[in-house]
CSV table of C-alpha atoms in Angstrom, one decimal:
chain,number,residue,atom,x,y,z
A,1,MET,CA,-39.0,13.4,-49.3
A,2,SER,CA,-37.1,10.6,-48.4
A,3,VAL,CA,-33.7,10.3,-46.0
A,4,ALA,CA,-31.6,11.2,-49.3
A,5,ASN,CA,-33.5,13.8,-50.5
A,6,VAL,CA,-33.1,15.5,-47.2
A,7,MET,CA,-29.7,14.9,-47.0
A,8,LYS,CA,-29.2,16.0,-51.1
A,9,MET,CA,-31.0,19.7,-49.8
A,10,VAL,CA,-28.6,19.6,-47.4
A,11,LYS,CA,-26.3,19.5,-49.4
A,12,GLU,CA,-27.4,21.6,-52.3
A,13,ASN,CA,-28.2,25.1,-49.3
A,14,ASP,CA,-25.8,24.5,-47.6
A,15,ILE,CA,-26.9,23.9,-44.1
A,16,LYS,CA,-25.0,24.4,-41.9
A,17,PHE,CA,-27.9,24.3,-38.5
A,18,VAL,CA,-30.4,20.9,-38.1
A,19,ASP,CA,-32.8,22.0,-36.1
A,20,PHE,CA,-35.7,19.6,-34.2
A,21,ARG,CA,-38.8,20.2,-34.1
A,22,PHE,CA,-42.1,18.5,-31.4
A,23,THR,CA,-44.9,19.9,-30.4
A,24,ASP,CA,-45.4,19.7,-26.3
A,25,THR,CA,-49.1,19.9,-24.7
A,26,ARG,CA,-50.7,22.8,-24.5
A,27,GLY,CA,-49.1,23.5,-28.4
A,28,LYS,CA,-46.2,25.5,-28.1
A,29,GLU,CA,-43.3,24.1,-31.4
A,30,GLN,CA,-39.8,23.6,-28.8
A,31,HIS,CA,-36.8,23.2,-30.7
A,32,VAL,CA,-33.1,21.4,-30.3
A,33,THR,CA,-30.6,22.6,-33.1
A,34,VAL,CA,-27.3,20.6,-34.3
A,35,PRO,CA,-24.7,21.2,-36.3
A,36,VAL,CA,-24.9,20.1,-39.5
A,37,SER,CA,-21.7,17.9,-38.8
A,38,HIS,CA,-23.5,16.1,-36.0
A,39,PHE,CA,-26.1,15.2,-38.6
A,40,ASN,CA,-26.7,12.0,-40.8
A,41,GLU,CA,-28.8,9.7,-42.4
A,42,ASP,CA,-28.6,8.3,-38.7
A,43,LYS,CA,-31.0,10.2,-37.5
A,44,PHE,CA,-34.1,8.9,-38.8
A,45,THR,CA,-33.7,5.8,-37.0
A,46,GLU,CA,-31.4,6.1,-34.3
A,47,GLY,CA,-33.3,9.6,-33.3
A,48,HIS,CA,-31.9,12.4,-30.8
A,49,ALA,CA,-32.1,11.8,-27.5
A,50,PHE,CA,-33.0,14.9,-24.8
A,51,ASP,CA,-34.8,15.2,-21.5
A,52,GLY,CA,-38.4,15.5,-21.4
A,53,SER,CA,-38.9,16.1,-17.9
A,54,SER,CA,-38.8,19.9,-18.3
A,55,ILE,CA,-42.1,19.8,-20.2
A,56,GLY,CA,-45.3,20.6,-18.8
A,57,GLY,CA,-47.5,18.2,-18.6
A,58,TRP,CA,-44.9,15.1,-19.5
A,59,LYS,CA,-42.5,12.7,-17.5
A,60,GLY,CA,-41.0,13.4,-14.3
A,61,ILE,CA,-37.3,13.2,-13.7
A,62,GLN,CA,-37.1,9.7,-13.0
A,63,ALA,CA,-38.3,8.9,-16.4
A,64,SER,CA,-37.0,11.3,-18.5
A,65,ASP,CA,-34.6,9.7,-21.4
A,66,MET,CA,-36.9,10.6,-24.7
A,67,GLN,CA,-36.2,10.2,-28.3
A,68,LEU,CA,-36.5,12.0,-31.1
A,69,MET,CA,-37.4,11.0,-34.3
A,70,PRO,CA,-37.1,12.8,-37.5
A,71,ASP,CA,-39.7,13.0,-40.4
A,72,PRO,CA,-38.3,13.2,-43.4
A,73,SER,CA,-41.3,14.3,-45.1
A,74,THR,CA,-41.9,17.6,-42.9
A,75,ALA,CA,-38.3,18.7,-44.0
A,76,ASN,CA,-38.3,22.8,-44.4
A,77,ILE,CA,-35.4,24.9,-44.4
A,78,ASP,CA,-36.0,28.3,-41.8
A,79,PRO,CA,-36.6,31.4,-44.0
A,80,PHE,CA,-35.9,33.6,-40.2
A,81,MET,CA,-32.7,32.3,-39.6
A,82,ASP,CA,-29.0,33.6,-39.8
A,83,GLU,CA,-27.4,30.4,-40.6
A,84,PRO,CA,-28.8,28.4,-43.5
A,85,THR,CA,-30.4,25.1,-41.5
A,86,LEU,CA,-33.2,22.8,-41.9
A,87,ILE,CA,-36.9,22.3,-40.0
A,88,LEU,CA,-37.4,18.7,-39.8
A,89,THR,CA,-40.9,17.7,-36.8
A,90,CYS,CA,-40.1,15.1,-35.3
A,91,ASP,CA,-42.3,12.5,-33.7
A,92,VAL,CA,-40.9,11.5,-29.6
A,93,VAL,CA,-40.8,8.2,-28.6
A,94,ASP,CA,-39.9,6.5,-26.2
A,95,PRO,CA,-36.6,4.4,-25.4
A,96,THR,CA,-38.2,2.0,-23.8
A,97,ASP,CA,-40.5,0.6,-26.4
A,98,GLY,CA,-39.3,2.1,-29.2
A,99,LYS,CA,-43.3,3.1,-29.7
A,100,GLY,CA,-45.0,6.8,-30.2
A,101,TYR,CA,-44.7,8.6,-26.2
A,102,ASP,CA,-48.5,8.6,-25.6
A,103,ARG,CA,-47.7,12.5,-24.6
A,104,ASP,CA,-47.1,13.4,-27.4
A,105,PRO,CA,-49.5,14.9,-29.0
A,106,ARG,CA,-48.1,14.5,-32.8
A,107,SER,CA,-47.8,10.2,-31.9
A,108,LEU,CA,-51.4,11.2,-30.8
A,109,ALA,CA,-52.1,11.4,-34.0
A,110,LYS,CA,-51.1,9.5,-36.1
A,111,ARG,CA,-52.6,7.0,-33.4
A,112,ALA,CA,-56.2,9.2,-34.5
A,113,GLU,CA,-55.8,8.1,-37.8
A,114,ALA,CA,-54.5,4.4,-37.9
A,115,TYR,CA,-57.6,4.2,-35.2
A,116,LEU,CA,-60.1,6.1,-37.8
A,117,LYS,CA,-58.4,2.2,-40.6
A,118,SER,CA,-59.0,-0.1,-38.2
A,119,SER,CA,-62.4,0.8,-37.0
A,120,GLY,CA,-63.2,0.1,-40.8
A,121,LEU,CA,-65.7,3.2,-40.7
A,122,GLY,CA,-63.0,5.3,-43.4
A,123,ASP,CA,-59.0,5.1,-44.1
A,124,THR,CA,-59.0,9.3,-44.2
A,125,ALA,CA,-59.4,12.2,-42.1
A,126,TYR,CA,-58.9,15.3,-43.5
A,127,PHE,CA,-59.1,18.8,-41.9
A,128,GLY,CA,-59.4,22.3,-42.6
A,129,PRO,CA,-58.9,25.2,-39.6
A,130,GLU,CA,-59.4,29.2,-40.1
A,131,PRO,CA,-56.6,30.4,-37.1
A,132,GLU,CA,-57.8,34.1,-36.6
A,133,PHE,CA,-54.9,36.2,-35.0
A,134,PHE,CA,-54.3,39.9,-34.1
A,135,ILE,CA,-51.2,41.7,-34.7
A,136,PHE,CA,-50.6,44.5,-33.1
A,137,ASP,CA,-47.0,47.6,-32.8
A,138,SER,CA,-46.6,46.4,-28.6
A,139,ILE,CA,-48.1,44.7,-25.4
A,140,GLN,CA,-47.3,45.1,-22.0
A,141,TRP,CA,-48.1,43.7,-18.9
A,142,ASP,CA,-47.5,43.7,-15.5
A,143,VAL,CA,-48.5,41.5,-12.6
A,144,ALA,CA,-47.2,42.0,-9.2
A,145,MET,CA,-48.1,42.2,-6.0
A,146,SER,CA,-49.1,45.8,-6.0
A,147,GLY,CA,-51.4,45.6,-9.1
A,148,CYS,CA,-52.4,44.3,-12.1
A,149,SER,CA,-52.1,45.6,-15.9
A,150,VAL,CA,-52.3,45.0,-19.8
A,151,ARG,CA,-51.8,47.9,-22.7
A,152,ILE,CA,-52.4,47.1,-26.3
A,153,ASN,CA,-50.7,49.6,-28.5
A,154,SER,CA,-51.8,49.6,-32.2
A,155,GLU,CA,-52.6,52.1,-34.8
A,156,GLU,CA,-55.3,50.5,-36.5
A,157,GLY,CA,-57.4,50.6,-32.5
A,158,ALA,CA,-60.2,52.4,-33.0
A,159,TRP,CA,-59.0,53.7,-29.0
A,160,ALA,CA,-56.1,55.6,-31.3
A,161,SER,CA,-57.9,57.8,-33.0
A,162,ASN,CA,-57.2,60.7,-31.0
A,163,GLU,CA,-53.4,59.3,-30.2
A,164,LYS,CA,-50.0,60.6,-31.6
A,165,PHE,CA,-48.0,58.6,-33.2
A,166,GLU,CA,-44.4,59.2,-35.0
A,167,GLY,CA,-45.5,60.8,-38.5
A,168,GLY,CA,-48.7,62.1,-36.9
A,169,ASN,CA,-51.5,60.0,-36.9
A,170,THR,CA,-53.5,58.7,-40.3
A,171,GLY,CA,-57.0,58.5,-39.4
A,172,HIS,CA,-57.8,55.5,-41.2
A,173,ARG,CA,-58.9,52.8,-38.6
A,174,PRO,CA,-60.8,50.3,-38.7
A,175,GLY,CA,-64.2,50.5,-36.4
A,176,VAL,CA,-65.0,48.3,-34.0
A,177,LYS,CA,-66.7,45.3,-35.9
A,178,GLY,CA,-65.7,47.1,-38.5
A,179,GLY,CA,-62.5,45.6,-40.3
A,180,TYR,CA,-64.0,42.6,-42.0
A,181,PHE,CA,-62.7,44.4,-44.6
A,182,PRO,CA,-62.3,48.1,-46.5
A,183,VAL,CA,-59.6,48.3,-48.7
A,184,PRO,CA,-56.0,50.4,-47.1
A,185,PRO,CA,-55.4,52.3,-45.5
A,186,VAL,CA,-57.8,51.2,-43.6
A,187,ASP,CA,-56.5,47.8,-43.8
A,188,SER,CA,-52.9,48.7,-43.2
A,189,LEU,CA,-51.9,45.4,-43.0
A,190,HIS,CA,-51.9,44.0,-46.3
A,191,ASP,CA,-48.4,44.2,-47.3
A,192,ILE,CA,-47.5,41.8,-43.7
A,193,ARG,CA,-50.1,39.2,-44.1
A,194,SER,CA,-48.8,38.6,-48.3
A,195,ALA,CA,-45.2,38.3,-46.3
A,196,MET,CA,-46.4,35.4,-44.5
A,197,CYS,CA,-48.4,33.6,-46.6
A,198,THR,CA,-45.9,34.4,-48.9
A,199,THR,CA,-43.4,32.7,-47.2
A,200,LEU,CA,-45.7,30.0,-46.2
A,201,GLU,CA,-46.8,29.2,-49.8
A,202,ALA,CA,-42.4,28.3,-49.7
A,203,MET,CA,-42.8,26.5,-46.7
A,204,GLY,CA,-44.6,24.2,-48.5
A,205,VAL,CA,-48.2,25.6,-47.3
A,206,PRO,CA,-50.8,26.4,-49.9
A,207,VAL,CA,-52.3,29.8,-49.3
A,208,GLU,CA,-55.9,30.2,-50.0
A,209,VAL,CA,-56.2,33.4,-49.6
A,210,HIS,CA,-55.6,36.3,-47.0
A,211,HIS,CA,-57.9,39.6,-45.0
A,212,HIS,CA,-58.6,41.2,-42.1
A,213,GLU,CA,-60.7,40.2,-39.5
A,214,VAL,CA,-64.2,41.2,-38.5
A,215,ALA,CA,-62.7,43.4,-35.4
A,216,THR,CA,-60.7,46.4,-34.9
A,217,ALA,CA,-57.2,46.6,-34.0
A,218,GLY,CA,-55.3,44.3,-36.0
A,219,GLN,CA,-57.9,40.7,-36.1
A,220,CYS,CA,-56.3,38.9,-39.4
A,221,GLU,CA,-57.2,36.1,-41.5
A,222,ILE,CA,-55.0,33.7,-43.4
A,223,GLY,CA,-56.7,30.9,-45.2
A,224,THR,CA,-55.0,27.6,-46.1
A,225,LYS,CA,-55.8,24.5,-48.1
A,226,PHE,CA,-57.6,21.2,-46.1
A,227,SER,CA,-54.9,18.2,-45.5
A,228,THR,CA,-54.7,14.9,-44.0
A,229,LEU,CA,-55.4,15.4,-40.0
A,230,THR,CA,-51.5,15.0,-38.7
A,231,GLN,CA,-49.9,16.9,-41.5
A,232,ARG,CA,-52.6,19.4,-41.7
A,233,ALA,CA,-51.6,20.5,-37.9
A,234,ASP,CA,-48.6,19.9,-39.1
A,235,TRP,CA,-48.6,23.1,-41.1
A,236,THR,CA,-50.7,24.9,-38.4
A,237,GLN,CA,-47.6,24.9,-36.5
A,238,ILE,CA,-46.2,26.5,-39.3
A,239,GLN,CA,-48.1,28.7,-39.8
A,240,LYS,CA,-47.9,29.7,-36.6
A,241,TYR,CA,-44.8,29.8,-37.2
A,242,VAL,CA,-45.0,32.3,-39.6
A,243,ILE,CA,-47.3,34.5,-38.8
A,244,LEU,CA,-45.5,34.9,-35.1
A,245,ASN,CA,-42.0,35.3,-36.9
A,246,THR,CA,-43.0,37.4,-39.8
A,247,ALA,CA,-45.0,40.0,-37.3
A,248,HIS,CA,-41.3,40.5,-35.2
A,249,ALA,CA,-39.6,41.2,-38.2
A,250,TYR,CA,-42.0,43.4,-39.4
A,251,GLY,CA,-41.7,45.3,-35.3
A,252,LYS,CA,-44.9,43.7,-34.9
A,253,THR,CA,-46.4,41.5,-32.6
A,254,ALA,CA,-49.3,38.5,-33.1
A,255,THR,CA,-51.1,37.1,-30.9
A,256,PHE,CA,-53.9,33.7,-31.4
A,257,MET,CA,-54.9,34.1,-27.9
A,258,PRO,CA,-58.4,34.1,-28.6
A,259,LYS,CA,-60.3,37.2,-26.6
A,260,PRO,CA,-57.2,40.0,-25.8
A,261,PHE,CA,-59.4,42.9,-26.1
A,262,ALA,CA,-63.1,43.8,-24.4
A,263,GLY,CA,-65.4,45.4,-26.7
A,264,ASP,CA,-65.4,42.9,-30.1
A,265,ASN,CA,-65.3,39.8,-31.7
A,266,GLY,CA,-62.7,37.5,-30.6
A,267,SER,CA,-60.4,35.2,-32.5
A,268,GLY,CA,-61.3,31.5,-33.0
A,269,MET,CA,-60.3,28.7,-35.4
A,270,HIS,CA,-63.2,27.0,-37.3
A,271,VAL,CA,-62.6,23.9,-38.5
A,272,HIS,CA,-64.0,22.0,-41.6
A,273,GLN,CA,-63.4,18.5,-41.3
A,274,SER,CA,-64.6,15.0,-43.4
A,275,VAL,CA,-64.1,11.4,-42.9
A,276,TRP,CA,-63.3,9.1,-47.0
A,277,LYS,CA,-62.9,5.6,-47.9
A,278,ASP,CA,-61.5,4.2,-50.7
A,279,GLY,CA,-61.7,7.7,-52.5
A,280,LYS,CA,-65.2,8.3,-51.5
A,281,ASN,CA,-66.3,11.8,-49.1
A,282,LEU,CA,-68.6,10.1,-46.6
A,283,PHE,CA,-70.1,13.3,-45.3
A,284,ALA,CA,-72.1,13.4,-49.4
A,285,GLY,CA,-75.4,12.5,-49.7
A,286,ASN,CA,-78.9,13.2,-50.4
A,287,GLY,CA,-79.2,13.9,-46.7
A,288,TYR,CA,-80.1,17.7,-45.1
A,289,ALA,CA,-77.9,20.0,-46.9
A,290,GLY,CA,-76.9,17.7,-48.8
A,291,LEU,CA,-75.3,15.6,-46.1
A,292,SER,CA,-75.4,11.8,-45.5
A,293,GLU,CA,-76.3,9.9,-42.6
A,294,PHE,CA,-73.1,9.4,-42.1
A,295,ALA,CA,-72.1,13.0,-42.1
A,296,LEU,CA,-75.2,13.9,-39.2
A,297,TYR,CA,-74.4,11.0,-37.1
A,298,TYR,CA,-70.8,11.7,-37.0
A,299,ILE,CA,-72.0,16.1,-36.0
A,300,GLY,CA,-73.6,13.6,-33.4
A,301,GLY,CA,-71.2,12.7,-31.6
A,302,ILE,CA,-69.3,16.3,-32.2
A,303,ILE,CA,-72.4,18.1,-30.5
A,304,LYS,CA,-72.5,14.9,-28.0
A,305,HIS,CA,-69.4,15.4,-26.6
A,306,ALA,CA,-69.5,19.2,-27.2
A,307,ARG,CA,-68.0,20.6,-23.5
A,308,ALA,CA,-65.6,17.9,-23.0
A,309,LEU,CA,-63.7,18.3,-26.4
A,310,ASN,CA,-64.0,21.9,-25.0
A,311,ALA,CA,-60.9,21.3,-22.5
A,312,ILE,CA,-58.9,20.2,-25.8
A,313,THR,CA,-60.7,22.3,-28.4
A,314,ASN,CA,-60.1,25.7,-26.0
A,315,PRO,CA,-57.7,24.9,-23.5
A,316,GLY,CA,-57.4,28.4,-22.0
A,317,THR,CA,-59.2,30.6,-19.2
A,318,ASN,CA,-59.5,33.1,-21.7
A,319,SER,CA,-60.6,30.9,-24.4
A,320,TYR,CA,-63.6,31.7,-22.4
A,321,LYS,CA,-64.1,35.1,-22.8
A,322,ARG,CA,-65.0,34.9,-26.5
A,323,LEU,CA,-67.3,32.0,-25.7
A,324,VAL,CA,-70.4,34.6,-23.7
A,325,PRO,CA,-74.2,33.9,-24.9
A,326,HIS,CA,-75.9,36.8,-26.6
A,327,PHE,CA,-72.9,37.9,-27.6
A,328,GLU,CA,-72.3,36.5,-32.1
A,329,ALA,CA,-70.6,34.0,-30.0
A,330,PRO,CA,-70.8,30.1,-31.5
A,331,VAL,CA,-71.7,28.6,-28.4
A,332,LYS,CA,-74.8,27.2,-29.1
A,333,LEU,CA,-74.6,23.3,-29.7
A,334,ALA,CA,-76.4,22.9,-33.2
A,335,TYR,CA,-76.0,23.1,-36.8
A,336,SER,CA,-77.5,24.8,-39.4
A,337,ALA,CA,-76.1,25.1,-43.3
A,338,LYS,CA,-77.0,29.1,-43.7
A,339,ASN,CA,-77.0,29.7,-39.2
A,340,ARG,CA,-73.6,31.5,-38.7
A,341,SER,CA,-74.5,31.4,-34.4
A,342,ALA,CA,-75.0,27.7,-34.7
A,343,SER,CA,-71.3,25.7,-33.5
A,344,ILE,CA,-71.7,23.0,-36.6
A,345,ARG,CA,-72.2,24.9,-40.0
A,346,ILE,CA,-72.4,23.1,-43.5
A,347,PRO,CA,-70.2,25.2,-46.2
A,348,PHE,CA,-72.3,25.4,-49.2
A,349,VAL,CA,-70.2,24.6,-51.9
A,350,HIS,CA,-70.8,23.0,-55.3
A,351,SER,CA,-69.3,20.0,-55.1
A,352,ASP,CA,-70.1,16.8,-53.0
A,353,LYS,CA,-66.6,16.8,-53.2
A,354,ALA,CA,-65.9,19.5,-51.3
A,355,ARG,CA,-68.6,18.3,-48.3
A,356,ARG,CA,-67.6,19.5,-45.0
A,357,VAL,CA,-68.7,19.7,-41.9
A,358,GLU,CA,-67.4,23.4,-39.8
A,359,ALA,CA,-66.7,23.1,-35.9
A,360,ARG,CA,-67.3,26.9,-35.5
A,361,PHE,CA,-66.0,26.9,-31.8
A,362,PRO,CA,-62.7,25.6,-31.4
A,363,ASP,CA,-60.2,28.5,-31.2
A,364,PRO,CA,-56.2,28.9,-31.9
A,365,ILE,CA,-54.4,28.4,-28.6
A,366,ALA,CA,-55.9,24.9,-29.7
A,367,ASN,CA,-52.9,22.1,-29.7
A,368,PRO,CA,-54.0,21.1,-33.5
A,369,TYR,CA,-53.0,17.4,-33.3
A,370,LEU,CA,-54.3,17.2,-30.7
A,371,ALA,CA,-57.9,19.2,-31.3
A,372,PHE,CA,-58.1,18.0,-33.8
A,373,SER,CA,-58.4,14.1,-33.0
A,374,ALA,CA,-59.9,14.7,-30.8
A,375,LEU,CA,-63.2,16.0,-32.9
A,376,LEU,CA,-62.3,13.4,-35.4
A,377,MET,CA,-63.0,10.9,-31.9
A,378,ALA,CA,-66.1,12.6,-31.3
A,379,GLY,CA,-67.9,12.2,-34.5
A,380,LEU,CA,-67.4,8.3,-35.0
A,381,ASP,CA,-68.1,7.6,-31.6
A,382,GLY,CA,-71.8,9.6,-33.0
A,383,VAL,CA,-71.2,7.3,-36.0
A,384,GLN,CA,-70.9,4.5,-34.4
A,385,ASN,CA,-73.2,4.6,-31.6
A,386,LYS,CA,-75.9,6.3,-34.1
A,387,ILE,CA,-76.5,9.8,-32.1
A,388,HIS,CA,-78.9,11.6,-34.3
A,389,PRO,CA,-78.2,15.3,-33.8
A,390,GLY,CA,-81.6,16.4,-34.3
A,391,GLU,CA,-83.8,19.0,-37.2
A,392,ALA,CA,-81.5,21.6,-37.9
A,393,ALA,CA,-81.5,25.4,-36.7
A,394,THR,CA,-83.3,27.8,-39.2
A,395,LYS,CA,-83.5,30.6,-36.7
A,396,ASP,CA,-80.9,33.5,-35.4
A,397,LEU,CA,-79.6,31.5,-32.0
A,398,TYR,CA,-78.4,34.7,-30.9
A,399,HIS,CA,-82.0,36.2,-29.7
A,400,LEU,CA,-83.8,33.3,-28.8
A,401,PRO,CA,-87.1,33.7,-27.4
A,402,PRO,CA,-86.4,32.7,-23.8
A,403,GLU,CA,-88.5,29.7,-23.3
A,404,GLU,CA,-86.9,28.3,-27.3
A,405,ASP,CA,-83.2,29.1,-25.7
A,406,ALA,CA,-83.0,27.5,-22.8
A,407,GLN,CA,-83.8,24.0,-25.1
A,408,ILE,CA,-80.4,24.4,-26.9
A,409,PRO,CA,-77.6,23.3,-24.8
A,410,THR,CA,-74.5,25.1,-24.8
A,411,VAL,CA,-70.4,25.4,-25.3
A,412,CYS,CA,-69.5,25.6,-21.6
A,413,ALA,CA,-68.6,28.8,-19.7
A,414,SER,CA,-65.3,28.2,-18.3
A,415,LEU,CA,-61.9,25.8,-18.3
A,416,GLU,CA,-63.2,24.5,-15.2
A,417,GLN,CA,-66.5,23.6,-16.5
A,418,ALA,CA,-65.1,22.1,-19.9
A,419,LEU,CA,-62.2,20.3,-17.6
A,420,GLU,CA,-65.1,18.3,-15.5
A,421,ALA,CA,-66.5,17.6,-18.5
A,422,LEU,CA,-63.8,15.8,-19.7
A,423,ASP,CA,-63.0,13.6,-16.8
A,424,ALA,CA,-66.7,13.0,-16.5
A,425,ASP,CA,-66.5,11.9,-21.0
A,426,ARG,CA,-63.2,10.4,-21.6
A,427,GLU,CA,-63.9,7.4,-22.9
A,428,PHE,CA,-64.8,8.1,-26.5
A,429,LEU,CA,-61.0,9.9,-26.7
A,430,THR,CA,-59.3,6.5,-25.0
A,431,LYS,CA,-60.5,3.8,-28.2
A,432,GLY,CA,-58.1,2.3,-29.7
A,433,GLY,CA,-55.1,3.7,-27.1
A,434,VAL,CA,-55.5,7.4,-28.8
A,435,PHE,CA,-56.1,8.8,-25.8
A,436,THR,CA,-55.2,7.5,-22.3
A,437,ASN,CA,-56.6,7.7,-18.8
A,438,ASP,CA,-53.0,8.5,-18.2
A,439,TRP,CA,-52.9,11.2,-20.6
A,440,ILE,CA,-56.5,12.7,-19.8
A,441,ASP,CA,-55.6,13.2,-16.3
A,442,ALA,CA,-52.4,14.8,-17.3
A,443,TYR,CA,-53.5,16.8,-19.0
A,444,ILE,CA,-56.0,18.3,-16.3
A,445,ALA,CA,-53.6,18.4,-13.5
A,446,LEU,CA,-51.6,20.9,-16.0
A,447,LYS,CA,-55.2,22.7,-16.9
A,448,MET,CA,-55.8,23.2,-13.3
A,449,GLU,CA,-52.5,24.9,-12.7
A,450,GLU,CA,-53.8,27.4,-14.8
A,451,VAL,CA,-57.3,27.9,-13.5
A,452,ASN,CA,-55.8,28.5,-10.7
A,453,LYS,CA,-53.1,30.6,-11.4
A,454,VAL,CA,-56.2,33.3,-12.5
A,455,ARG,CA,-58.3,32.4,-10.1
A,456,MET,CA,-56.5,33.2,-7.4
A,457,THR,CA,-55.4,37.0,-9.0
A,458,PRO,CA,-57.6,39.5,-8.4
A,459,HIS,CA,-59.3,41.3,-11.8
A,460,PRO,CA,-58.8,45.7,-12.1
A,461,VAL,CA,-62.9,44.9,-13.1
A,462,GLU,CA,-63.1,43.7,-9.5
A,463,PHE,CA,-62.6,47.1,-7.7
A,464,GLY,CA,-64.3,48.5,-10.0
A,465,LEU,CA,-67.7,46.1,-8.4
A,466,TYR,CA,-66.2,45.9,-5.7
A,467,TYR,CA,-63.5,48.3,-4.3
A,468,SER,CA,-66.3,50.9,-2.5
A,469,CYS,CA,-69.1,48.3,-0.8
């Protein structure tokens, strides 16, 4: 969409406010709003000034002045605001040099796409994430010196069969690992997901499917179409915004937290990806599962750098409560066409155009701009250095004999371990200035704050283990 078309959109829809949005390091969208009387074509060339010093992991107070540069192609009307409001996704620009700020995730994603082209290996990278999420009726938690607690309230929860609800307990709910995927009334969230899909389509994000997921207590998935790296990250942010706000409008609460409760499946974000050049899918070939040598080397790069990738694709302490060996989580660093226990899967497709690989270990609290860029950089490093991933996995990796199990590498077991891996294995990310050492250092420091906060807080389980010792 051109600037002229955006201005036409403002006029035709009687827009009252314009909302400038950007994404912080942790992946959370931030915004600042101006009345339409203070919005004109100059905003697309001069930008909108804001203070970047309050954003976690960004510049300090001594260098806080930043510019939001709106992208006219992202213009959308917000479906949740009372007053007609136009949304514009922005790049963050450092006014001292006019370039994309090196810690701005969207600017970093654009650098990754530029690096792909400059490398000569390809000209387009396509990504298709599958972020899972939960919808609860309500959530309560408390973290205090006197103790910690959390309570998830869900009429869909397998634990709710003996609870009293206003209007009565219907008794229809999915059991543990029973959510995939009975019809209503067991699936009580069909209409909410349909409302989410309708809104996503209206905002330009093509929807391909929606369904209940495996876990009890409202685990869901909405499948949306693949696209180029930066646009697909933009769409993922729209998807999260729509899911969170639609649930809120229905009087419920949605979360992308990977493991909100024990005893059932956590939420992942499987990421499909492929690299193209001159209109040709470079992943298609005559090798294993129809893959090219290029694709196999790409897989090799992801496997080699997986532990460093974990710091970005699995960026929370909670992420590693999902990635636990022997509990049907994609922790084994192997690849397979049919084996979903491998961390890299090659989906069955009917044409070479659809040939792709699927990384199964990422989760939905990952910042999509950073996660997609990091996966691309790891894959390209594999191609450049011809890192072959070895033989494909044919056995069920969840139930291997101990001696075989020990031979297959795994993802990290904690965020702290992942940050250590990132610190030690960062060169593949800094090629072409896509990620910078300054960014990596700031990111590690930001995430270690989270590690230490959890590390210093006693867990209720520990009382069961140690109180009477």
